[in-house]
Each structure stands twice: as C-alpha cells, then as structure tokens.
Coordinates of N, CA and C in Angstrom, one line a residue:
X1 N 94.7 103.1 127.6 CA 95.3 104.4 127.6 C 96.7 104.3 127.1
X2 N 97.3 105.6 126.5 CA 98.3 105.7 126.3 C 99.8 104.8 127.1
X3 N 100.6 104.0 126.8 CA 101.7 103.9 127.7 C 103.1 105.2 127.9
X4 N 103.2 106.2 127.0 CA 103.9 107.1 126.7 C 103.3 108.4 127.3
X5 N 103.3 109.3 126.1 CA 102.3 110.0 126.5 C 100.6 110.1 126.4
X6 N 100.4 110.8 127.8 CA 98.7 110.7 128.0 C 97.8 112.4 127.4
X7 N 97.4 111.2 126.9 CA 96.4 112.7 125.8 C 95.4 112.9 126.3
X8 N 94.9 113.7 126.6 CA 93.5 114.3 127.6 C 93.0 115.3 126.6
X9 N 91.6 115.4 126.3 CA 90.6 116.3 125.9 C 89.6 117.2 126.6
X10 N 89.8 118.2 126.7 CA 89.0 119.5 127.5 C 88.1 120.0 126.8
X11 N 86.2 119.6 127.4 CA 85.5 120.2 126.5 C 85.0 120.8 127.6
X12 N 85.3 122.8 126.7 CA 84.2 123.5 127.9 C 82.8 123.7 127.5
X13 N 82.0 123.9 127.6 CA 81.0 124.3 127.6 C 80.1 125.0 128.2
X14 N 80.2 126.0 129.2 CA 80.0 127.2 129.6 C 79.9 128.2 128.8
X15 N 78.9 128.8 129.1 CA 78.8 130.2 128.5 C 79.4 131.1 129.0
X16 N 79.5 130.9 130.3 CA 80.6 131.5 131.1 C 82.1 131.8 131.0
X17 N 82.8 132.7 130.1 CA 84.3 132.5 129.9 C 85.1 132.9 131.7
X18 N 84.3 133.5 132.2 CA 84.9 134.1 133.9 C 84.0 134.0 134.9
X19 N 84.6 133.4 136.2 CA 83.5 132.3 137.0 C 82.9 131.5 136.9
X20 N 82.8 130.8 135.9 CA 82.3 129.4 135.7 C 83.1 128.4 136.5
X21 N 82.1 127.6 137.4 CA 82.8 126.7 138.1 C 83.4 125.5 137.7
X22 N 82.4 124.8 136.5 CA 83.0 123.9 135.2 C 84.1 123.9 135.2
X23 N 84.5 125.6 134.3 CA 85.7 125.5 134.2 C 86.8 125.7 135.1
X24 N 86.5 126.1 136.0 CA 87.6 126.2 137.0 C 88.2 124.7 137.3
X25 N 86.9 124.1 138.1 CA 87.5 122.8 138.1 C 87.7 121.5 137.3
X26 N 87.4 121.5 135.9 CA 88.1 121.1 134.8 C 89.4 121.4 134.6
X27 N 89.8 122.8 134.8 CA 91.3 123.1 134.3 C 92.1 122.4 135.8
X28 N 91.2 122.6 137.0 CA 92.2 122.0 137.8 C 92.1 120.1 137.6
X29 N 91.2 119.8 137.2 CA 91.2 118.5 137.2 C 92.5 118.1 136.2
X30 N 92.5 118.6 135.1 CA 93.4 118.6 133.7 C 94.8 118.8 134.2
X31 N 95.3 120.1 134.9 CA 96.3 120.4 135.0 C 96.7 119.3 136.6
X32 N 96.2 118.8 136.9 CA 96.7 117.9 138.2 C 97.3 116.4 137.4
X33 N 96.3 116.2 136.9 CA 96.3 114.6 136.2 C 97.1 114.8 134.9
X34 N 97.5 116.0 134.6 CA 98.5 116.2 133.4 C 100.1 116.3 133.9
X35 N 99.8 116.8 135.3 CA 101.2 116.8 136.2 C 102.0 115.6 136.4
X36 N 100.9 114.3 136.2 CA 101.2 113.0 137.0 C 102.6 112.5 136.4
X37 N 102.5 112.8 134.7 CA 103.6 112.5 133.9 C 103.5 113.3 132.9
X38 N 104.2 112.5 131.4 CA 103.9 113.3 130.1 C 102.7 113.4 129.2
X39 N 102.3 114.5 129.3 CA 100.8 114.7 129.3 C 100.6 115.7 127.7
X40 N 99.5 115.4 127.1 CA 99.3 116.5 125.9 C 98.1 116.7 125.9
X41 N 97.5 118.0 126.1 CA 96.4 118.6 126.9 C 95.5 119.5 125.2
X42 N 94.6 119.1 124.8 CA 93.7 120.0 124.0 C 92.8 120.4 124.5
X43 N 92.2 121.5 124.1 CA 91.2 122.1 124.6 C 90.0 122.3 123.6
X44 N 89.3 122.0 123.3 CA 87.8 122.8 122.9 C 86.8 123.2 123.7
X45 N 87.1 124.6 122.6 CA 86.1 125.9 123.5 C 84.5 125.9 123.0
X46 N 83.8 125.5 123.7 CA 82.3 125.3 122.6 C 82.1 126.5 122.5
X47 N 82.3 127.6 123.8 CA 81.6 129.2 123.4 C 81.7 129.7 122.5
X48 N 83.1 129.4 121.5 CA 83.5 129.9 120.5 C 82.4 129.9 119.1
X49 N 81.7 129.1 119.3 CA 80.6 128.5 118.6 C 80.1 127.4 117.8
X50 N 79.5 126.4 118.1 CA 79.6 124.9 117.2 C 77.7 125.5 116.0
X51 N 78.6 124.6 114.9 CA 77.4 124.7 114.1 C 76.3 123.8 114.6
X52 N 74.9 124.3 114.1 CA 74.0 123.5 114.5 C 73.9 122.2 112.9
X53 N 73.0 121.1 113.0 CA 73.1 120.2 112.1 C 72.1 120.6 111.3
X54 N 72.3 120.6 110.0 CA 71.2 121.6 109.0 C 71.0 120.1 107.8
X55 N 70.4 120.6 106.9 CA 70.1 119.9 105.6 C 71.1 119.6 105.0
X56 N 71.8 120.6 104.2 CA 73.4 119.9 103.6 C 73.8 119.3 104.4
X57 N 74.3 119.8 105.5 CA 75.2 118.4 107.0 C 74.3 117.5 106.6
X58 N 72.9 117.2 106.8 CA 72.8 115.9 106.6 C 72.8 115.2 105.3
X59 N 72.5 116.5 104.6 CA 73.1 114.9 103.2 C 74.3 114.8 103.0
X60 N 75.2 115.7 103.3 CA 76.8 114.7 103.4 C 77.1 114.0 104.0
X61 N 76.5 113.6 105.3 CA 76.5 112.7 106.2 C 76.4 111.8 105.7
X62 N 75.0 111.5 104.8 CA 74.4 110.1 104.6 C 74.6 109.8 102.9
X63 N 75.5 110.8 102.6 CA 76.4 110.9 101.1 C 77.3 109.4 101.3
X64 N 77.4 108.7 100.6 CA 78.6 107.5 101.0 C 79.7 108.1 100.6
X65 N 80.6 107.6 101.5 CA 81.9 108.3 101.2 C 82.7 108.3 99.9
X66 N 82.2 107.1 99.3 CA 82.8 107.1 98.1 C 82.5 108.2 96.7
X67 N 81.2 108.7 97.3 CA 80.2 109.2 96.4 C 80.3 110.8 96.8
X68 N 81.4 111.5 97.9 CA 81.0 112.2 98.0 C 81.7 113.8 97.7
X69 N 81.2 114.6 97.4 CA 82.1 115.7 96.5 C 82.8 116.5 97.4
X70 N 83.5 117.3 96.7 CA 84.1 118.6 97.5 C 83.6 119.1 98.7
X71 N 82.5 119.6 98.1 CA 80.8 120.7 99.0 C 81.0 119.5 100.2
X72 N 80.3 118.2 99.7 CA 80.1 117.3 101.2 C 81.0 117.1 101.9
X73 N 82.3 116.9 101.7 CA 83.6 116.7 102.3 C 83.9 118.3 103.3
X74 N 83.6 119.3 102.7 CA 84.0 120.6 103.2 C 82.8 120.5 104.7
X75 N 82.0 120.1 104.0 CA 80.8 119.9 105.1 C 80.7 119.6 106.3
X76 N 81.4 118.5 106.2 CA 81.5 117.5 107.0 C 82.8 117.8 107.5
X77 N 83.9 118.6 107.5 CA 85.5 118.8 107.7 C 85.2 119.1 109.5
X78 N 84.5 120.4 109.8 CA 84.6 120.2 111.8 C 83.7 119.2 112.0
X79 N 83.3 118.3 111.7 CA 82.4 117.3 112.3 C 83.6 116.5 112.6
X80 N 84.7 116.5 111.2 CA 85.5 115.3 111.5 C 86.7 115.4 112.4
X81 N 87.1 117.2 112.7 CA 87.8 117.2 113.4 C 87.7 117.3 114.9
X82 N 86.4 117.3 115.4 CA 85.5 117.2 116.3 C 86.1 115.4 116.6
X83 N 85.4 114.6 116.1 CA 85.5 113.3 116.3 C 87.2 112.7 116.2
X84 N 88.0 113.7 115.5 CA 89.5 112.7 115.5 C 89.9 113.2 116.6
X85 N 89.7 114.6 117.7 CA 89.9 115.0 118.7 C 89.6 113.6 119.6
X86 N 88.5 113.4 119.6 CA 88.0 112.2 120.4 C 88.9 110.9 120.3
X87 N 89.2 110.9 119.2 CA 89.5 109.5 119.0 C 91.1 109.5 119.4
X88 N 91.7 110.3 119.1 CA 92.7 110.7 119.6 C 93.4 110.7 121.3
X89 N 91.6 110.9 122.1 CA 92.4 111.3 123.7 C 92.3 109.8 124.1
X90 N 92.8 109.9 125.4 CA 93.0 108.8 126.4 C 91.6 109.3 127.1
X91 N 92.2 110.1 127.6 CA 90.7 110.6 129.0 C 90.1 112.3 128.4
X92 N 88.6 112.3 128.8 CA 88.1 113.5 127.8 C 87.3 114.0 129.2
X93 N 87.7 114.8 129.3 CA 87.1 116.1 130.7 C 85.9 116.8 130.0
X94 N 84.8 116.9 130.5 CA 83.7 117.6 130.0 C 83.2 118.4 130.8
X95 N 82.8 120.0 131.3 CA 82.4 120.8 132.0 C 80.9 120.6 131.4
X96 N 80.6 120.2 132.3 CA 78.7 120.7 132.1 C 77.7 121.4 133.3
X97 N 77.7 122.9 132.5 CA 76.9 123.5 133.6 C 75.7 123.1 133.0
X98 N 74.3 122.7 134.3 CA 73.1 122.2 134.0 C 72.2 123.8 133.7
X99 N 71.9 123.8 132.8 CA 71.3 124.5 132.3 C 69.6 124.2 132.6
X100 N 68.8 124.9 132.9 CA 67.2 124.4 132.6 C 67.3 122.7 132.7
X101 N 68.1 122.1 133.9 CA 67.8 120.7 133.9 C 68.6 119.9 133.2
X102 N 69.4 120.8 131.5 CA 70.2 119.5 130.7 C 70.9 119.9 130.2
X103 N 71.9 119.8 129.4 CA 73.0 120.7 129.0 C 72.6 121.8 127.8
X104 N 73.8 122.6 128.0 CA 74.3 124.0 126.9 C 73.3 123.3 125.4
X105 N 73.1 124.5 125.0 CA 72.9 124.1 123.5 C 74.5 123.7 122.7
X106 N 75.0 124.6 122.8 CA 76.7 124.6 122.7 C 77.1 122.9 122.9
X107 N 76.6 122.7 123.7 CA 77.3 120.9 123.9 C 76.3 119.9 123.4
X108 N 75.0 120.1 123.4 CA 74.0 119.5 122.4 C 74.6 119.1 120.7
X109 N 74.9 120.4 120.5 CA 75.3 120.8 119.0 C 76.6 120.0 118.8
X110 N 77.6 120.2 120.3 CA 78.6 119.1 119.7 C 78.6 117.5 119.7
X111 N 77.8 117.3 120.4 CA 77.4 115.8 120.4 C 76.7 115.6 119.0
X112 N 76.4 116.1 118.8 CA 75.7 115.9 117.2 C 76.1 116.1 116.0
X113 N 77.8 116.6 116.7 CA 78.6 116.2 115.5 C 79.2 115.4 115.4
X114 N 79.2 114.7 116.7 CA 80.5 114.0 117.2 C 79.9 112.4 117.0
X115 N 78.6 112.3 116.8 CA 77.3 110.7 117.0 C 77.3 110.5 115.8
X116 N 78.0 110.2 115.5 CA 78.1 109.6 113.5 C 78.1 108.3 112.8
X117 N 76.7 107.9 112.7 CA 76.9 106.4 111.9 C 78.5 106.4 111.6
X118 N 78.6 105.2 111.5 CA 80.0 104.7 110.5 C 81.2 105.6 111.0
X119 N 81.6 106.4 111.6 CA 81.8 107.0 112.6 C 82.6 106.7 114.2
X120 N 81.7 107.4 114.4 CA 81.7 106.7 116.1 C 80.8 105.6 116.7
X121 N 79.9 105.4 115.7 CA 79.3 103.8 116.0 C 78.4 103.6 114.8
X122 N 78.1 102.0 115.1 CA 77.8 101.4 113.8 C 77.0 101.1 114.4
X123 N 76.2 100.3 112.9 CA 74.6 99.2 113.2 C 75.0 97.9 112.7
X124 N 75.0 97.0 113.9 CA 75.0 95.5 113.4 C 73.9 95.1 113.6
X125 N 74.0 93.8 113.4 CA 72.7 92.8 113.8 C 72.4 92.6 115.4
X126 N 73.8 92.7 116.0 CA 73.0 92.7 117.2 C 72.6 94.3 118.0
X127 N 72.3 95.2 117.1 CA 72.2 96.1 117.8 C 73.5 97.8 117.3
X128 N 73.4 98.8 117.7 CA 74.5 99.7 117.6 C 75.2 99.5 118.0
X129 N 76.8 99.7 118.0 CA 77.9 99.5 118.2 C 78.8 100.6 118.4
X130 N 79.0 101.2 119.8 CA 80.3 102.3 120.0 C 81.5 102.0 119.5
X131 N 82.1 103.0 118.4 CA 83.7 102.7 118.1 C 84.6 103.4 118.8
X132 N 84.3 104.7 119.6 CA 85.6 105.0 120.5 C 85.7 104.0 121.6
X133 N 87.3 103.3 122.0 CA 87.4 102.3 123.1 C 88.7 103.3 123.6
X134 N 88.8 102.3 125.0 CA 89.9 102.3 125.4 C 89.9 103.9 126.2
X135 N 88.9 104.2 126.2 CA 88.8 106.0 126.6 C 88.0 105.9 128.0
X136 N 88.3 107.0 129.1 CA 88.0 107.3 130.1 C 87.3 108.7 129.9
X137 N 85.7 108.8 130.9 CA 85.6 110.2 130.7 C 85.5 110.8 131.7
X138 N 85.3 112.0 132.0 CA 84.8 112.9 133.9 C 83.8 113.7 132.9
X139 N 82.7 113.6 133.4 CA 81.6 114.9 133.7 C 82.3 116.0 134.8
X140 N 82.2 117.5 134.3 CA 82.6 118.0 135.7 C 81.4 118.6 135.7
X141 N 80.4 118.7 136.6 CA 79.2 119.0 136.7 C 78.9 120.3 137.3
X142 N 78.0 121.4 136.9 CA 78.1 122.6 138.3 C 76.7 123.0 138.1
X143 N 76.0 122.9 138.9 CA 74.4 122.9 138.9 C 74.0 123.9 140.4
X144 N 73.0 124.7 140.1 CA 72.5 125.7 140.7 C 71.3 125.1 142.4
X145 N 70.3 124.1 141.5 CA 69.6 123.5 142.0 C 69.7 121.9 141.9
X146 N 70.1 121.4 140.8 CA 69.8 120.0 140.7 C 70.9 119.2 141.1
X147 N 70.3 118.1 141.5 CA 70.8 117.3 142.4 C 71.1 116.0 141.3
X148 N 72.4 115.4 140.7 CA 73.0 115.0 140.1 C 72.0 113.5 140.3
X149 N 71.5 112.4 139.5 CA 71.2 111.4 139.9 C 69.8 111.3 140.2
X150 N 69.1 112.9 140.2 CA 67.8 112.9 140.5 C 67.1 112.9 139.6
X151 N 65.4 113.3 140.0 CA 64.4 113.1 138.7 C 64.6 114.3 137.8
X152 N 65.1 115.2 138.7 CA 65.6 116.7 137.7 C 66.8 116.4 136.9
X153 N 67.8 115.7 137.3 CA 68.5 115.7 136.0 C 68.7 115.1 135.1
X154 N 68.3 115.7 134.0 CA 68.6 115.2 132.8 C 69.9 115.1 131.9
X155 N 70.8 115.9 132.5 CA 72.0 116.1 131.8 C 72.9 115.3 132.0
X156 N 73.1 114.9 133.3 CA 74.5 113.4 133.3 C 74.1 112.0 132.9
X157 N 72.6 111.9 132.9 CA 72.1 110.8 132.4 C 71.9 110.4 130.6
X158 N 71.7 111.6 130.4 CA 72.1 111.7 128.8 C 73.0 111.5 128.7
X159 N 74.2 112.3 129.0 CA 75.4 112.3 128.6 C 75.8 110.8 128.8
X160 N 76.2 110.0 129.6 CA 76.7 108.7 130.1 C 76.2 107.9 129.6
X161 N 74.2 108.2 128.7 CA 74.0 107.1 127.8 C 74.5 107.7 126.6
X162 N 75.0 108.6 126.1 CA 75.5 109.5 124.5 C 76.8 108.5 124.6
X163 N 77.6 109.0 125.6 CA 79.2 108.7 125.3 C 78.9 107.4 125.4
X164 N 78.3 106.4 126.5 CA 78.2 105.0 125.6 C 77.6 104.1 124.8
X165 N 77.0 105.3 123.5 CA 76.5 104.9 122.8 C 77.6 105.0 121.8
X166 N 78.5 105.8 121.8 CA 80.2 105.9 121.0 C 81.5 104.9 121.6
X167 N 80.7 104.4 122.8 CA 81.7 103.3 123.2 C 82.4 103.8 124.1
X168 N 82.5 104.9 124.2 CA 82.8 105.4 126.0 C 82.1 104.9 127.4
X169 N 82.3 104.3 127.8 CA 81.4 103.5 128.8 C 81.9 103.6 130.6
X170 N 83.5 104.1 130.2 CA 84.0 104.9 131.9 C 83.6 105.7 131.9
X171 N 83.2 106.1 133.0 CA 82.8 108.0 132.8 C 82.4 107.9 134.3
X172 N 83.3 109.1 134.7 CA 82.8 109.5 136.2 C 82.2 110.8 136.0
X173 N 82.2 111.4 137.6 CA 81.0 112.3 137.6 C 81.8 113.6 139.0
X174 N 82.4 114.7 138.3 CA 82.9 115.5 139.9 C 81.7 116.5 139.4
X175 N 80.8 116.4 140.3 CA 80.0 117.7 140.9 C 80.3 118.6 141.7
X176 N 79.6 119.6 141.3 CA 79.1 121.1 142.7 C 77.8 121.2 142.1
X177 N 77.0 120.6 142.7 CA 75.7 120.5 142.8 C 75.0 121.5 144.4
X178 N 74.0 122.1 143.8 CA 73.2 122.5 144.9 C 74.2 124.0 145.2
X179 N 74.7 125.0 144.2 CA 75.3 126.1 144.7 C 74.7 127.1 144.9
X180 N 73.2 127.2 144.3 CA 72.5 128.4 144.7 C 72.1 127.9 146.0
X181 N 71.6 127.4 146.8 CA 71.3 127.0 148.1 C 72.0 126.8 149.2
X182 N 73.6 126.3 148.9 CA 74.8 125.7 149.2 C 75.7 126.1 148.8
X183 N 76.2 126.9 148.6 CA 77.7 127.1 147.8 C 78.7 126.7 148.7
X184 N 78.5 126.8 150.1 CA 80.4 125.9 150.7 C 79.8 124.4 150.6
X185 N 78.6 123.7 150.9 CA 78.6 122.6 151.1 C 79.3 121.9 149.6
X186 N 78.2 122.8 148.3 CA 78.7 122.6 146.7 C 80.2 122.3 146.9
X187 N 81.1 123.2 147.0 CA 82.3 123.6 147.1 C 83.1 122.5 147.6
X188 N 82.9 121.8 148.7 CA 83.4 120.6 149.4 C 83.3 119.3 148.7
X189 N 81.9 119.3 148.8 CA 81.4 117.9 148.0 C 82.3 118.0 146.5
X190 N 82.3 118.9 145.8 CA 83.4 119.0 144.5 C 84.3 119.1 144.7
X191 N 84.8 119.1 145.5 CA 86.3 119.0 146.1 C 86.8 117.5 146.2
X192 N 85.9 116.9 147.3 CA 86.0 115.8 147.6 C 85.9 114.8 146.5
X193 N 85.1 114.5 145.6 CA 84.8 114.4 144.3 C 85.8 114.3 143.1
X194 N 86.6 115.7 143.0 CA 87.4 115.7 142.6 C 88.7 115.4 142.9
X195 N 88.9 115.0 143.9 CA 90.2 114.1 144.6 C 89.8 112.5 144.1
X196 N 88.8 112.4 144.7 CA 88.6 111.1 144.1 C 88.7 110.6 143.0
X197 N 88.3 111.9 141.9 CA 88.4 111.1 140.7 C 89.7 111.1 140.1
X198 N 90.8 112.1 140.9 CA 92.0 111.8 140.6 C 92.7 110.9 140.6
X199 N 92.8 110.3 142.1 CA 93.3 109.1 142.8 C 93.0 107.9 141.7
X200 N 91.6 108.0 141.4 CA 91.2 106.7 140.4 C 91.7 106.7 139.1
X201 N 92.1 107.9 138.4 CA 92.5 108.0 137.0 C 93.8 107.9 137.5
X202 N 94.5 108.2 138.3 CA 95.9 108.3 138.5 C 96.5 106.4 138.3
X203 N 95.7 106.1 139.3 CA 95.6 105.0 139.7 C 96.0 103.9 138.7
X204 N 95.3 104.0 137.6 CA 94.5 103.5 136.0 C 95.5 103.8 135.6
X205 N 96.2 105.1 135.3 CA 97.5 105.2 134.4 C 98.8 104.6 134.7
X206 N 98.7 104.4 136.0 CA 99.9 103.6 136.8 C 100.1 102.0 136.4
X207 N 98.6 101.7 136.3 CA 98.8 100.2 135.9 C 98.5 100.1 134.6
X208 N 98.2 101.1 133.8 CA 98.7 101.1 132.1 C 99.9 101.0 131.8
X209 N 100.7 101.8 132.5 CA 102.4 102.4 132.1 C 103.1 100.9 132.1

C-alpha cells in the first residue's frame, strides 16, 4: 500500500441509487478508513451503465497492440480506464447486492472489462498469472436470503476467485446477510463485520506507513 497517500476505489453496484444497503455501508466503510489519514477516494458508479463485451471489443482486445488502429484503441479506451482505476488503488471497496444468488449484471459487465489477457494477467508456463499486487479488497455484501459461504452463494465465491485471478488475493467480506428474514440480526452482524474489517485495514496501513 501506499506510504503517503492511500487511494481507495468505490465500486457500487446496486441498482439501487436510495436504500441500498451496499451502498450505505460502503460509503461508511470508505469515509471511516479514509479518515484514518490522507486519503484519495474514487468512485465508480456501475448504475450509470457499463458496456456489455461485443465483437469489435473482442477483436481489439486480441488486436496486438502494436497492430492496433484508431477504431480498436477507441474500443478499448473504458476498458482501460476501468483497469488503470484498479491499478491505481491501494484498497478497492466493492458493494455487491446478491441478486438471484450472484451478482448485478452491471458488475458481471465490469469484471469483463477489467479480466484482460496481458492486462491484468498473463499466461505462462506455469499457469495464469494475476498482475494487480500489492492491493487489498472488502466485498460489502447485502443479501435478502443467502447466506454468504453457502451452497446458495455464488457471488462472493466468484468474486474472490475473479479478483485472484488479477492478483488480488486479500479480500474480506462485510455482510448483511439474511435481511428479508432478519433485518436487525442482518444489521448487527454488518455492523460487527464492518468494525472488523476496519480495525484490520487500519491496522495494515499503520505498519505500511
């Protein structure tokens, strides 16, 4: 991480721009751990809209860069600003409401810009290779019915193998799990959660500095 200033990345993903619990406790996770010291806070809004990966995207993708024109370059321009965002943060906050079991299309769509041969990882001989390092992530999780860790979810378990397949390989997890059934238990347990995961990033930046 950063020894100066600490750069944090905010990805919402909610369809929800008002009452989404994601984002509520994202912004509080961000604005506490931004308080600690000098902090530079970005935001991406997925609701706003991310392109889906089409035909031209992929042949400019797999255009060699040396080889590749105007059109593919333009192509490929929020893919790459998507990914310098990344490469850029220390720690990257991700709101994921569980949707039908797995995440937003909205956050599908950005992972799929963001998973880029040569990129954010490569192929060697021994296997693929994550190139973001040095990076911390939080899932902030907010689920209706599913129970984080269980046979229903699919979405933290993707995500945690995605980001370490980019070489992200910290990654915690603050839930409110179980709100339609639970909403104060939800509420506490994400509470609790979220202290936690402060204390530990806090923690981490103290013995970076």
């Amino acid at each position: 991480m950063s020894k100066t200033t600490l750069k944090i990345l905010q990805v919402n993903a909610s369809a929800r721009r008002n009452g989404s619990t994601t984002r509520r406790l994202s912004e509080e996770l961000v604005s506490k751990l931004a308080a600690k010291g000098e902090a530079k806070v970005k935001i991406r809004e997925l609701a706003d809209g991310v392109p889906f990966v089409d035909e031209e995207w992929v042949a400019a993708n797999f255009t060699p860069v040396e080889n590749r024109t105007a059109r593919h370059t333009a192509t490929l321009a929020y893919s790459e600003s998507l990914i310098e965002e990344l490469e850029e943060a220390d720690v990257i906050v991700i709101g994921v409401p569980v949707y039908n079991f797995g995440v937003p299309a909205a956050l599908k769509a950005w992972i799929d810009m963001v998973t880029r041969a040569r990129r954010t990882f490569e192929y060697t001989d021994k296997g693929p290779v994550g190139l973001l390092k040095d990076k911390r992530a939080v899932l902030v999780v907010g689920s209706g019915g599913v129970t984080v860790g269980s046979e229903a979810d699919f979405a933290t378990r993707y995500l945690k193998f995605v980001l370490g397949f980019i070489g992200v390989t910290d990654v915690e997890i603050v839930a409110a799990e179980g709100q339609a059934y639970d909403a104060d238990g939800a509420a506490a347990r994400a509470r609790a959660s979220l202290d936690a995961t402060l204390k530990s990033l806090s923690e981490s930046l103290l013995q970076a500095a």
